[in-house]
XYZ file of C-alpha atoms in Angstrom:
678
model
C -47.084 -3.936 41.449
C -43.988 -1.879 42.267
C -42.490 -0.208 39.222
C -38.738 -0.210 38.717
C -37.236 3.071 37.562
C -35.117 2.087 34.495
C -32.734 5.012 35.050
C -32.210 4.006 38.664
C -31.671 0.398 37.571
C -29.045 1.464 35.027
C -27.309 3.645 37.613
C -27.177 0.695 39.995
C -25.795 -1.550 37.257
C -23.136 1.036 36.355
C -22.121 1.360 40.024
C -21.921 -2.421 40.347
C -19.813 -2.689 37.183
C -17.425 0.000 38.428
C -17.040 -1.863 41.715
C -16.382 -5.179 39.923
C -13.821 -3.636 37.587
C -12.075 -1.827 40.460
C -11.887 -5.039 42.508
C -10.579 -7.041 39.542
C -7.961 -4.389 38.801
C -6.811 -4.224 42.420
C -6.426 -8.007 42.628
C -4.601 -8.159 39.294
C -2.257 -5.190 39.591
C -1.652 -4.924 43.337
C -1.942 -8.464 44.638
C -1.037 -10.691 41.670
C -4.268 -12.690 42.143
C -6.438 -12.200 39.040
C -9.986 -13.434 39.557
C -11.277 -12.708 36.042
C -10.110 -13.921 32.648
C -9.119 -11.119 30.240
C -12.224 -11.760 28.154
C -14.513 -11.454 31.202
C -12.794 -8.238 32.302
C -13.116 -6.802 28.777
C -16.806 -7.756 28.709
C -17.445 -5.884 31.975
C -15.551 -2.857 30.677
C -17.428 -2.934 27.356
C -20.808 -3.121 29.140
C -19.931 -0.170 31.397
C -18.664 1.813 28.408
C -21.918 1.142 26.535
C -24.042 2.144 29.534
C -22.168 5.403 30.033
C -22.219 6.191 26.321
C -26.007 5.754 26.219
C -26.495 7.640 29.497
C -23.760 10.291 29.933
C -25.353 11.374 33.218
C -24.117 8.088 34.728
C -20.453 8.930 34.106
C -18.450 9.623 37.272
C -14.906 11.076 37.443
C -13.597 7.893 39.098
C -15.111 5.541 36.500
C -12.468 3.284 34.887
C -13.699 4.485 31.493
C -12.557 8.010 32.385
C -8.881 7.260 32.974
C -7.849 8.739 29.614
C -8.841 12.278 28.699
C -8.300 14.338 25.567
C -4.805 15.389 24.581
C -3.485 18.864 25.299
C -2.688 20.986 22.236
C 0.846 20.713 20.916
C 3.120 23.251 22.568
C 0.879 23.644 25.603
C 2.656 24.057 28.920
C 1.972 21.818 31.903
C 0.490 23.673 34.871
C 2.087 23.526 38.294
C 0.660 23.410 41.783
C 1.778 23.851 45.371
C 2.120 20.881 47.703
C -0.019 21.279 50.792
C 2.969 19.984 52.763
C 6.440 20.337 51.200
C 8.109 17.212 49.789
C 11.559 17.313 51.377
C 14.749 15.506 50.452
C 16.031 12.373 52.195
C 19.434 11.987 53.779
C 21.124 9.415 51.503
C 23.736 7.325 53.277
C 26.216 4.977 51.610
C 27.964 3.271 54.533
C 26.985 1.310 57.632
C 28.933 3.752 59.801
C 26.894 6.662 58.471
C 23.653 4.801 59.248
C 24.790 4.020 62.790
C 25.715 7.665 63.307
C 22.272 8.788 62.022
C 20.570 6.435 64.493
C 22.769 7.699 67.367
C 21.996 11.315 66.475
C 18.256 10.551 66.323
C 18.229 8.853 69.735
C 20.247 11.714 71.188
C 17.688 14.236 69.867
C 14.936 12.220 71.613
C 16.947 11.998 74.863
C 16.930 8.193 74.706
C 19.503 6.165 76.660
C 22.407 4.708 74.680
C 21.040 1.186 75.124
C 17.480 2.091 74.038
C 16.583 0.813 70.562
C 14.389 2.831 68.230
C 11.823 0.988 66.153
C 12.377 1.598 62.410
C 9.970 0.805 59.561
C 12.016 -0.299 56.534
C 10.992 -0.740 52.894
C 12.614 -0.539 49.422
C 13.684 2.774 47.934
C 12.162 2.337 44.496
C 13.929 3.928 41.539
C 11.109 5.849 39.892
C 9.619 9.355 40.007
C 8.000 10.628 43.203
C 4.455 11.973 43.007
C 2.063 13.633 45.443
C -1.605 12.680 44.991
C -4.339 14.727 46.645
C -7.490 12.832 47.638
C -10.610 14.525 48.983
C -13.050 12.261 50.811
C -11.334 9.300 49.162
C -11.443 10.600 45.562
C -8.381 11.611 43.521
C -8.553 15.301 42.617
C -4.954 16.227 41.741
C -1.501 14.740 41.151
C 1.758 16.697 41.277
C 5.334 15.697 40.588
C 7.828 16.423 43.366
C 9.254 19.420 41.485
C 11.368 21.619 43.744
C 9.706 20.265 46.874
C 7.372 23.253 47.273
C 5.703 23.134 43.834
C 5.394 20.373 41.281
C 4.060 19.920 37.759
C 0.403 18.963 37.489
C 0.501 15.424 36.063
C -3.083 14.498 36.999
C -4.113 13.598 33.442
C -1.355 11.035 33.063
C -1.482 9.720 36.628
C -5.194 8.944 36.174
C -4.237 6.418 33.475
C -2.265 4.275 35.962
C -4.217 1.041 36.153
C -3.201 -0.003 39.669
C -4.093 3.382 41.158
C -7.532 3.764 42.795
C -9.340 6.818 41.435
C -11.515 6.393 44.523
C -10.240 4.655 47.646
C -11.720 1.235 48.299
C -13.349 0.084 51.519
C -16.052 1.632 53.692
C -13.883 4.452 55.086
C -13.785 6.735 56.896
C -11.547 8.610 54.483
C -9.680 11.794 55.369
C -11.311 15.050 54.312
C -8.090 15.866 52.468
C -4.984 13.717 52.246
C -1.824 13.783 50.139
C -0.835 10.206 49.243
C 2.821 10.063 48.291
C 4.592 7.360 46.369
C 6.660 6.317 43.391
C 5.497 6.206 39.783
C 7.466 3.351 38.304
C 7.779 0.749 35.572
C 8.220 -2.893 36.446
C 11.313 -4.445 34.908
C 9.238 -6.553 32.498
C 7.160 -3.556 31.378
C 10.263 -1.432 30.845
C 11.915 -4.175 28.783
C 8.784 -4.378 26.620
C 8.755 -0.599 26.266
C 12.439 -0.535 25.334
C 11.893 -3.240 22.746
C 9.103 -1.198 21.172
C 10.829 2.189 21.332
C 14.292 1.022 20.290
C 12.981 0.700 16.739
C 10.479 3.566 16.750
C 12.249 6.498 18.382
C 15.529 8.218 17.660
C 16.469 8.440 21.349
C 15.628 5.217 23.210
C 15.012 5.328 26.937
C 18.252 5.004 28.849
C 16.651 3.778 32.070
C 13.255 3.232 33.631
C 13.322 6.437 35.694
C 13.871 8.584 32.597
C 11.092 6.709 30.821
C 8.687 7.406 33.708
C 9.592 11.099 33.767
C 9.073 11.396 30.009
C 5.762 9.557 30.175
C 4.384 11.802 32.926
C 5.135 14.852 30.745
C 3.267 13.534 27.701
C 0.590 15.901 26.433
C -1.552 12.960 25.317
C -2.656 10.734 28.243
C -3.451 7.930 25.771
C 0.317 7.487 25.329
C 0.795 7.234 29.096
C -2.054 4.721 29.319
C -0.386 2.381 26.846
C 2.996 2.357 28.566
C 1.948 0.577 31.749
C 2.956 2.883 34.595
C 2.408 1.716 38.174
C 2.178 3.558 41.482
C 3.584 2.319 44.802
C 2.531 4.332 47.863
C 5.103 4.985 50.579
C 3.688 7.749 52.739
C 1.442 10.754 53.239
C 1.832 14.506 53.348
C -0.949 16.841 54.450
C -3.752 15.067 56.318
C -7.164 16.291 57.548
C -9.631 14.095 59.422
C -9.864 10.420 60.353
C -8.545 7.790 60.678
C -6.085 8.444 63.488
C -2.979 6.260 63.241
C -0.097 5.733 65.652
C 2.647 4.132 63.557
C 3.928 4.023 60.018
C 3.246 0.269 60.005
C -0.441 1.062 60.597
C -0.336 3.645 57.798
C 1.268 1.081 55.473
C -1.597 -1.328 56.205
C -4.207 1.433 55.814
C -2.877 2.428 52.394
C -3.132 -1.188 51.258
C -6.711 -1.399 52.593
C -7.631 1.703 50.592
C -6.536 -0.002 47.376
C -2.990 1.347 46.952
C -0.094 -0.875 46.034
C 2.528 -0.774 48.796
C 5.885 -2.505 49.122
C 5.608 -6.240 49.711
C 9.084 -6.158 51.243
C 8.396 -4.356 54.489
C 9.719 -4.828 58.024
C 9.405 -3.176 61.413
C 12.922 -3.406 62.822
C 13.654 -3.260 66.541
C 16.825 -1.225 66.407
C 18.936 0.098 63.557
C 20.960 -3.120 63.309
C 17.830 -5.008 62.233
C 17.082 -2.348 59.634
C 20.628 -2.740 58.275
C 20.122 -6.504 58.058
C 16.929 -5.840 56.047
C 19.042 -3.685 53.708
C 21.675 -6.400 53.194
C 19.096 -9.122 52.563
C 17.161 -6.984 50.091
C 20.324 -6.016 48.213
C 21.259 -9.689 47.866
C 18.021 -10.503 46.051
C 17.216 -7.182 44.382
C 17.358 -8.680 40.889
C 14.601 -11.156 41.766
C 12.191 -8.319 42.616
C 9.856 -6.956 39.952
C 10.890 -3.320 40.394
C 14.248 -1.590 40.243
C 15.448 -0.142 43.547
C 18.607 1.554 44.714
C 18.437 1.089 48.487
C 16.060 1.084 51.430
C 14.233 3.822 53.282
C 14.060 3.508 57.069
C 11.573 5.666 59.009
C 11.025 6.028 62.727
C 7.881 3.916 63.094
C 6.202 5.974 65.834
C 4.356 8.882 64.156
C 4.372 10.942 67.361
C 8.153 10.625 67.494
C 8.341 11.645 63.829
C 6.456 14.821 64.737
C 8.758 15.453 67.695
C 11.885 14.961 65.561
C 10.670 17.440 62.945
C 12.936 18.482 60.112
C 15.988 20.406 59.083
C 15.901 22.961 56.269
C 16.141 20.215 53.634
C 15.173 16.861 55.134
C 13.118 15.215 57.902
C 15.126 14.018 60.919
C 13.100 10.809 61.167
C 13.997 8.988 57.959
C 17.066 7.957 56.027
C 17.918 6.274 52.733
C 20.569 3.562 52.950
C 21.736 3.117 49.368
C 22.913 -0.078 47.685
C 26.441 -0.258 46.298
C 26.793 1.313 42.801
C 26.661 -1.168 39.932
C 29.232 0.195 37.522
C 32.410 -1.250 36.095
C 35.198 -0.483 33.615
C 35.745 -2.889 30.736
C 36.760 -2.992 27.069
C 34.698 -3.152 23.873
C 36.026 -6.245 22.074
C 33.854 -5.792 18.985
C 30.635 -4.230 17.744
C 28.291 -6.745 16.153
C 24.772 -6.754 14.718
C 21.829 -8.716 16.118
C 18.399 -9.445 14.651
C 15.207 -9.088 16.695
C 11.807 -10.737 16.234
C 10.500 -7.895 14.045
C 13.587 -8.092 11.826
C 15.209 -5.001 13.369
C 18.992 -5.213 12.959
C 20.604 -3.376 15.871
C 24.200 -2.940 17.051
C 25.482 -4.613 20.209
C 28.847 -4.241 21.938
C 30.681 -7.454 22.833
C 32.607 -6.688 26.014
C 35.574 -8.184 27.779
C 33.830 -10.199 30.548
C 33.534 -8.259 33.788
C 31.856 -9.050 37.120
C 29.129 -6.564 37.944
C 26.707 -6.997 40.858
C 27.170 -10.761 40.919
C 26.737 -11.226 37.172
C 29.325 -11.719 34.436
C 28.596 -9.049 31.836
C 29.625 -9.717 28.226
C 27.326 -7.512 26.110
C 25.760 -4.066 26.055
C 22.973 -2.673 23.927
C 23.650 0.201 21.529
C 20.002 0.626 20.381
C 20.343 1.746 16.746
C 23.030 2.676 14.243
C 22.300 6.408 14.271
C 22.601 6.564 18.044
C 25.799 4.499 17.916
C 27.293 6.998 15.479
C 26.199 9.901 17.678
C 27.794 8.398 20.808
C 30.806 7.261 18.777
C 31.528 4.009 20.622
C 34.159 1.870 18.860
C 35.810 -1.507 19.111
C 38.866 -1.208 21.336
C 37.407 1.529 23.549
C 37.723 1.238 27.318
C 34.279 2.129 28.656
C 32.312 2.528 31.862
C 29.146 0.422 32.021
C 26.171 0.398 34.347
C 23.802 -2.461 35.045
C 20.267 -1.817 36.299
C 18.629 -5.044 37.439
C 17.955 -7.496 34.659
C 18.269 -4.809 31.984
C 21.166 -5.364 29.601
C 24.043 -3.073 30.689
C 24.354 0.416 29.285
C 27.607 2.044 28.172
C 27.831 5.332 30.060
C 31.002 6.844 28.589
C 34.263 6.173 26.800
C 37.159 6.221 29.293
C 40.037 5.652 26.869
C 40.498 5.057 23.137
C 43.423 3.456 21.299
C 45.350 5.559 18.822
C 43.997 3.634 15.841
C 40.254 2.966 15.735
C 37.416 3.254 13.250
C 33.678 3.882 13.639
C 31.342 0.894 13.297
C 29.412 0.598 10.027
C 25.981 -0.738 9.160
C 26.195 -4.306 7.743
C 25.441 -4.713 4.053
C 23.428 -7.915 4.597
C 21.567 -9.606 7.440
C 24.164 -11.051 9.865
C 21.994 -14.124 10.454
C 20.561 -15.182 7.091
C 22.607 -13.084 4.659
C 19.404 -11.616 3.226
C 18.738 -8.097 2.046
C 18.319 -5.213 4.481
C 15.848 -2.353 4.265
C 16.563 1.069 5.730
C 13.610 2.943 7.216
C 14.725 6.304 8.535
C 17.309 5.624 11.240
C 16.442 1.930 11.479
C 17.550 -1.153 9.563
C 15.472 -4.297 9.020
C 16.005 -7.785 7.616
C 13.202 -8.372 5.106
C 13.406 -12.176 5.233
C 10.526 -13.342 7.476
C 12.104 -16.836 7.636
C 15.334 -15.504 9.158
C 16.379 -17.817 12.018
C 16.789 -15.056 14.622
C 13.409 -13.619 13.748
C 11.929 -17.101 14.117
C 13.344 -17.529 17.626
C 12.273 -14.045 18.689
C 8.732 -14.488 17.390
C 8.273 -17.827 19.143
C 9.693 -16.601 22.451
C 7.394 -13.574 22.268
C 4.397 -15.673 21.264
C 4.793 -17.992 24.255
C 5.280 -15.162 26.777
C 2.841 -14.446 29.596
C 1.147 -11.404 28.041
C 0.825 -13.116 24.653
C -0.353 -16.767 24.486
C 0.991 -17.526 27.996
C 2.396 -21.011 27.301
C 3.982 -22.068 30.591
C 7.050 -24.257 30.516
C 8.221 -23.019 27.134
C 10.719 -20.273 27.913
C 13.660 -19.113 25.779
C 15.939 -22.046 26.730
C 13.306 -24.632 25.827
C 12.577 -22.820 22.564
C 16.297 -22.890 21.712
C 16.368 -26.617 22.477
C 13.390 -27.349 20.220
C 14.839 -25.228 17.404
C 18.193 -27.018 17.680
C 16.396 -30.376 17.500
C 14.650 -29.308 14.279
C 11.192 -29.385 15.866
C 10.568 -25.665 15.364
C 11.495 -24.697 11.826
C 8.631 -22.221 11.383
C 6.506 -20.323 13.875
C 3.430 -22.425 13.081
C 5.310 -25.574 14.147
C 4.584 -24.457 17.694
C 0.993 -25.684 17.353
C 1.903 -29.077 15.914
C 4.327 -29.988 18.720
C 1.759 -32.332 20.363
C 2.048 -34.535 17.250
C 5.776 -35.025 17.951
C 5.660 -36.046 21.598
C 8.005 -39.014 21.141
C 10.736 -36.765 19.715
C 10.231 -34.153 22.429
C 10.320 -36.711 25.243
C 13.707 -37.914 23.978
C 15.203 -34.448 24.620
C 17.015 -33.698 27.870
C 14.728 -32.018 30.405
C 11.493 -33.108 28.716
C 9.987 -35.885 30.832
C 6.580 -37.452 30.328
C 4.951 -35.092 32.832
C 6.450 -31.924 31.336
C 5.427 -33.007 27.832
C 1.877 -33.666 29.044
C 1.792 -30.205 30.636
C 3.126 -28.684 27.417
C 0.421 -30.422 25.416
C -2.257 -29.038 27.750
C -0.778 -25.526 27.515
C -0.681 -25.654 23.719
C -4.281 -26.839 23.538
C -5.311 -23.934 25.766
C -3.315 -21.547 23.559
C -5.314 -22.660 20.517
C -8.329 -20.686 21.812
C -6.848 -17.230 22.354
C -8.709 -13.990 22.828
C -8.283 -11.739 19.792
C -6.261 -9.107 21.681
C -3.831 -11.730 23.021
C -3.386 -13.251 19.573
C -2.699 -9.861 17.972
C -0.097 -9.114 20.630
C 1.405 -12.577 20.121
C 1.880 -11.959 16.389
C 4.674 -9.503 17.158
C 3.569 -6.924 14.603
C 5.955 -4.001 14.579
C 4.746 -1.157 16.873
C 1.826 -3.251 18.201
C 1.995 -3.855 21.937
C -0.557 -5.073 24.436
C -2.682 -1.911 24.550
C -2.739 -1.344 20.787
C -3.754 -4.988 20.357
C -6.723 -4.378 22.682
C -7.696 -1.229 20.776
C -7.614 -3.120 17.484
C -9.611 -6.029 18.908
C -12.335 -3.763 20.248
C -12.583 -1.916 16.932
C -12.489 -4.801 14.442
C -13.974 -7.599 16.560
C -12.528 -10.428 14.395
C -9.139 -11.355 13.001
C -10.533 -11.588 9.469
C -11.931 -8.060 9.674
C -8.568 -6.638 10.686
C -6.612 -8.743 8.182
C -8.767 -7.485 5.312
C -8.948 -3.860 6.477
C -7.390 -1.101 4.417
C -4.625 1.042 5.797
C -7.097 3.931 6.009
C -9.575 1.817 8.005
C -6.869 0.829 10.493
C -5.749 4.449 10.795
C -9.221 5.324 12.104
C -8.744 3.281 15.278
C -8.295 5.592 18.249
C -4.647 5.623 19.295
C -3.351 4.134 16.023
C -1.376 6.592 13.917
C -0.326 6.471 10.290
C 2.997 4.713 10.933
C 1.395 1.994 13.052
C -1.463 1.533 10.581
C 1.080 1.072 7.781
C 2.974 -1.564 9.784
C -0.223 -3.504 10.568
C -1.474 -3.412 6.985
C 1.954 -4.423 5.671
C 2.057 -7.373 8.081
C -1.243 -8.805 6.895
C -0.394 -8.119 3.238
C 2.848 -10.116 3.512
C 2.552 -13.491 1.764
C 4.664 -15.271 4.375
C 2.466 -13.984 7.181
C -0.652 -15.020 5.297
C 0.764 -18.542 4.973
C 1.479 -18.542 8.712
C -2.094 -17.523 9.595
C -3.515 -20.197 7.310
C -1.176 -22.801 8.810
C -2.104 -22.043 12.426
C -5.778 -22.156 11.494
C -5.193 -25.565 9.913
C -3.417 -26.629 13.125
C -6.602 -25.929 15.063
C -6.128 -22.368 16.313
C -9.466 -20.588 16.691
C -9.170 -16.920 17.600
C -12.131 -15.749 19.662
C -14.373 -12.930 18.490
C -14.057 -9.753 20.544
C -17.183 -7.844 21.537
C -16.997 -4.647 19.541
C -17.037 -1.414 21.514
C -18.791 1.382 19.701
C -17.833 4.788 21.031
C -20.762 7.176 21.280
C -19.534 10.730 21.185
C -21.473 13.735 22.410
C -21.182 17.368 21.385
C -21.923 19.508 18.315
C -19.414 17.574 16.151
C -20.644 14.108 17.162
C -20.599 11.845 14.100
C -18.255 14.154 12.179
C -14.782 13.093 11.060
C -12.341 15.819 9.983
C -9.177 15.539 7.917
C -6.695 18.423 7.609
C -4.514 19.010 4.565
C -2.129 21.782 3.630
C -0.761 24.538 5.866
C -2.931 26.296 8.437
C -2.194 29.922 9.304
C -4.395 30.597 12.354
C -4.281 27.149 13.962
C -1.559 24.670 14.756
C -2.452 21.230 13.401
C -2.630 19.754 16.920
C -4.650 22.732 18.152
C -7.197 22.217 15.374
C -7.403 18.523 16.209
C -8.014 19.316 19.880
C -10.827 21.725 18.950
C -12.582 19.023 16.930
C -12.220 16.341 19.589
C -13.371 18.682 22.358
C -16.631 19.077 20.419
C -17.186 15.334 20.059
C -15.696 14.887 16.581
C -12.858 12.710 15.338
C -9.785 13.446 13.249
C -8.388 11.156 10.553
C -4.929 11.322 9.020
C -6.138 10.183 5.604
C -9.171 10.899 3.419
C -11.434 7.836 3.527
C -15.109 7.109 3.062
C -15.747 7.788 6.756
C -14.409 11.368 6.613
C -17.177 13.998 6.574
C -15.209 17.275 6.440
C -11.870 18.161 4.876
C -10.167 21.382 5.983
C -7.881 22.608 3.192
C -5.103 25.052 3.972
C -2.453 26.477 1.705
C -0.709 24.115 -0.724
C -3.321 21.381 -0.193
C -2.390 18.355 -2.266
C -3.676 14.884 -3.053
C -5.989 14.719 -0.026
C -7.964 17.688 -1.394
C -8.205 16.072 -4.813
C -9.481 12.834 -3.271
C -12.015 14.732 -1.147
C -13.365 16.489 -4.241
C -13.624 13.148 -6.022
C -15.573 11.646 -3.102
C -17.851 14.683 -2.853
C -16.924 15.455 0.762
C -17.603 18.759 2.522
C -14.536 20.981 2.003
C -13.813 23.929 4.276
C -11.167 26.605 4.042
C -9.496 27.790 7.243
C -11.893 30.725 7.747
C -14.930 28.466 7.475
C -13.389 26.042 9.954
C -12.674 28.919 12.340
C -16.331 29.990 12.274
C -17.417 26.388 12.820
C -15.388 25.997 16.007
C -16.310 29.370 17.496
C -17.972 29.030 20.922
């Protein structure tokens, strides 16, 4: 009888799991055709994680479990690297005449007759951050930002977290020996709106636009932060290239990049003549707001790669491509008043009511001001004449004050909730309504709960939610799950026919069996987004376990800090939220159990959990944390029963006293230094 080598069998299983996960990710992120349910995908990931934890020799650099590495120490500088082929600028053109002149100049350089049409490959000019990714034999080895065109910052650690990016090219090959894949790191509009919603009430300086958010994310020292934000990569070209395959046109390259697993622009055309490329520009500009990603024009490239080589470059830009920009989307208007609005988490934020103005085909009436501290810093007042900018579906931003009347006064924080009149709580620079039954919070929670990345209840968007609230059918969040019992009342409403009500009933029944991560995201807990919800689900496995966990237990989840742990614990301790959870359970909601992922660390500190208290002289706090984690240990912010070692610096306080009471191992800084010596 032939014997099966168990190690070989496990290696084959790990390889098969990596292939399945890569295929599922490519279909989900790059093609919009998911073939696996979230629970099935999570199960595959958990099995691969368990295999690699038990057999570290099976781990490969391109494994999906390896997308997030350890954080760099605080204050560390990001390395730079040299592009193998410089990343040049693009000639940006604003008018049709300028584009026609560029085409004429290009044909003249190639000695083409006046009536000969060049073939141009046209695609969107995405508004993100350019990156240059070096692949060797199909495997990602380095990622650089554009930088000054000759050198860029090494952003490999954060680029590896991008879920739609292949760490190893798909397909049978052949792959180039070395190849720089160039493209745009970008947020989709929906992801950026989610990120803004989360950061507007957690950071002092909210992201102004998606491009700035991408740039800031790529510079994060901790790749776990980048992983949670949902970056995407869209390939649009190559730089240095060694080896096969040999391609003749950019259209062929575009198809080859897609075949290798890269996301490329869906809007793509090979235009016979510059006039066709200009038509592509006009058509794309007309529907730009319907596209998932922000863009500010098109890029047109001579399609023939041999002609590109012949055209060459000037000192700053290639002669074979141009950017034809869209018209700017800015306008001048007046701030009529500054009001307060209440979000689903109770955050009370300022908003500017504007004199209506047409901007890019939309009548703009409001602009976000993020938080009261930022409003005071920018000093925007009622009566100001301001310049605004609109980026896609994002609510317009006030860029600057153009003129101010002689008499004006700064806006002030309201003394009570503008919706329910209830008390307000101030937390740092943020203001919250503490009444969980506040009407605006109710609407926000329900709209969030029904959204695609939460419970995904189709046919129940914001307008329908407003209609059901106005009809008195949604007085509390839990009423969502009892709607099937009120079909006669719903059918009587405008726009709710028998078929749509039947579909709604089916959607609600499906939503009553959510995966734990989806349900946690749907709850709208402050600071808890999609990725944190997944981390919590993997750690606690059941809703009851999380709901009954202490703040210290929650703080131990990887990626969950003290502030987030406090928000989660406070949510489940709130009596109103407890009533809601009991009510949805009574309505038939059964939250699925999540397979728990147990992380198996390796290294001399494996199984150890350190907590630091007091001031350290020889180590920065983040440096000390990095030293522990690099040796396989963990670091906790609070002293709990799982902590094994407490490092006490100068002026150590209550944490030291608690450690002594629990009988934990206590080290001074010198002892810790000896422990982490190589």
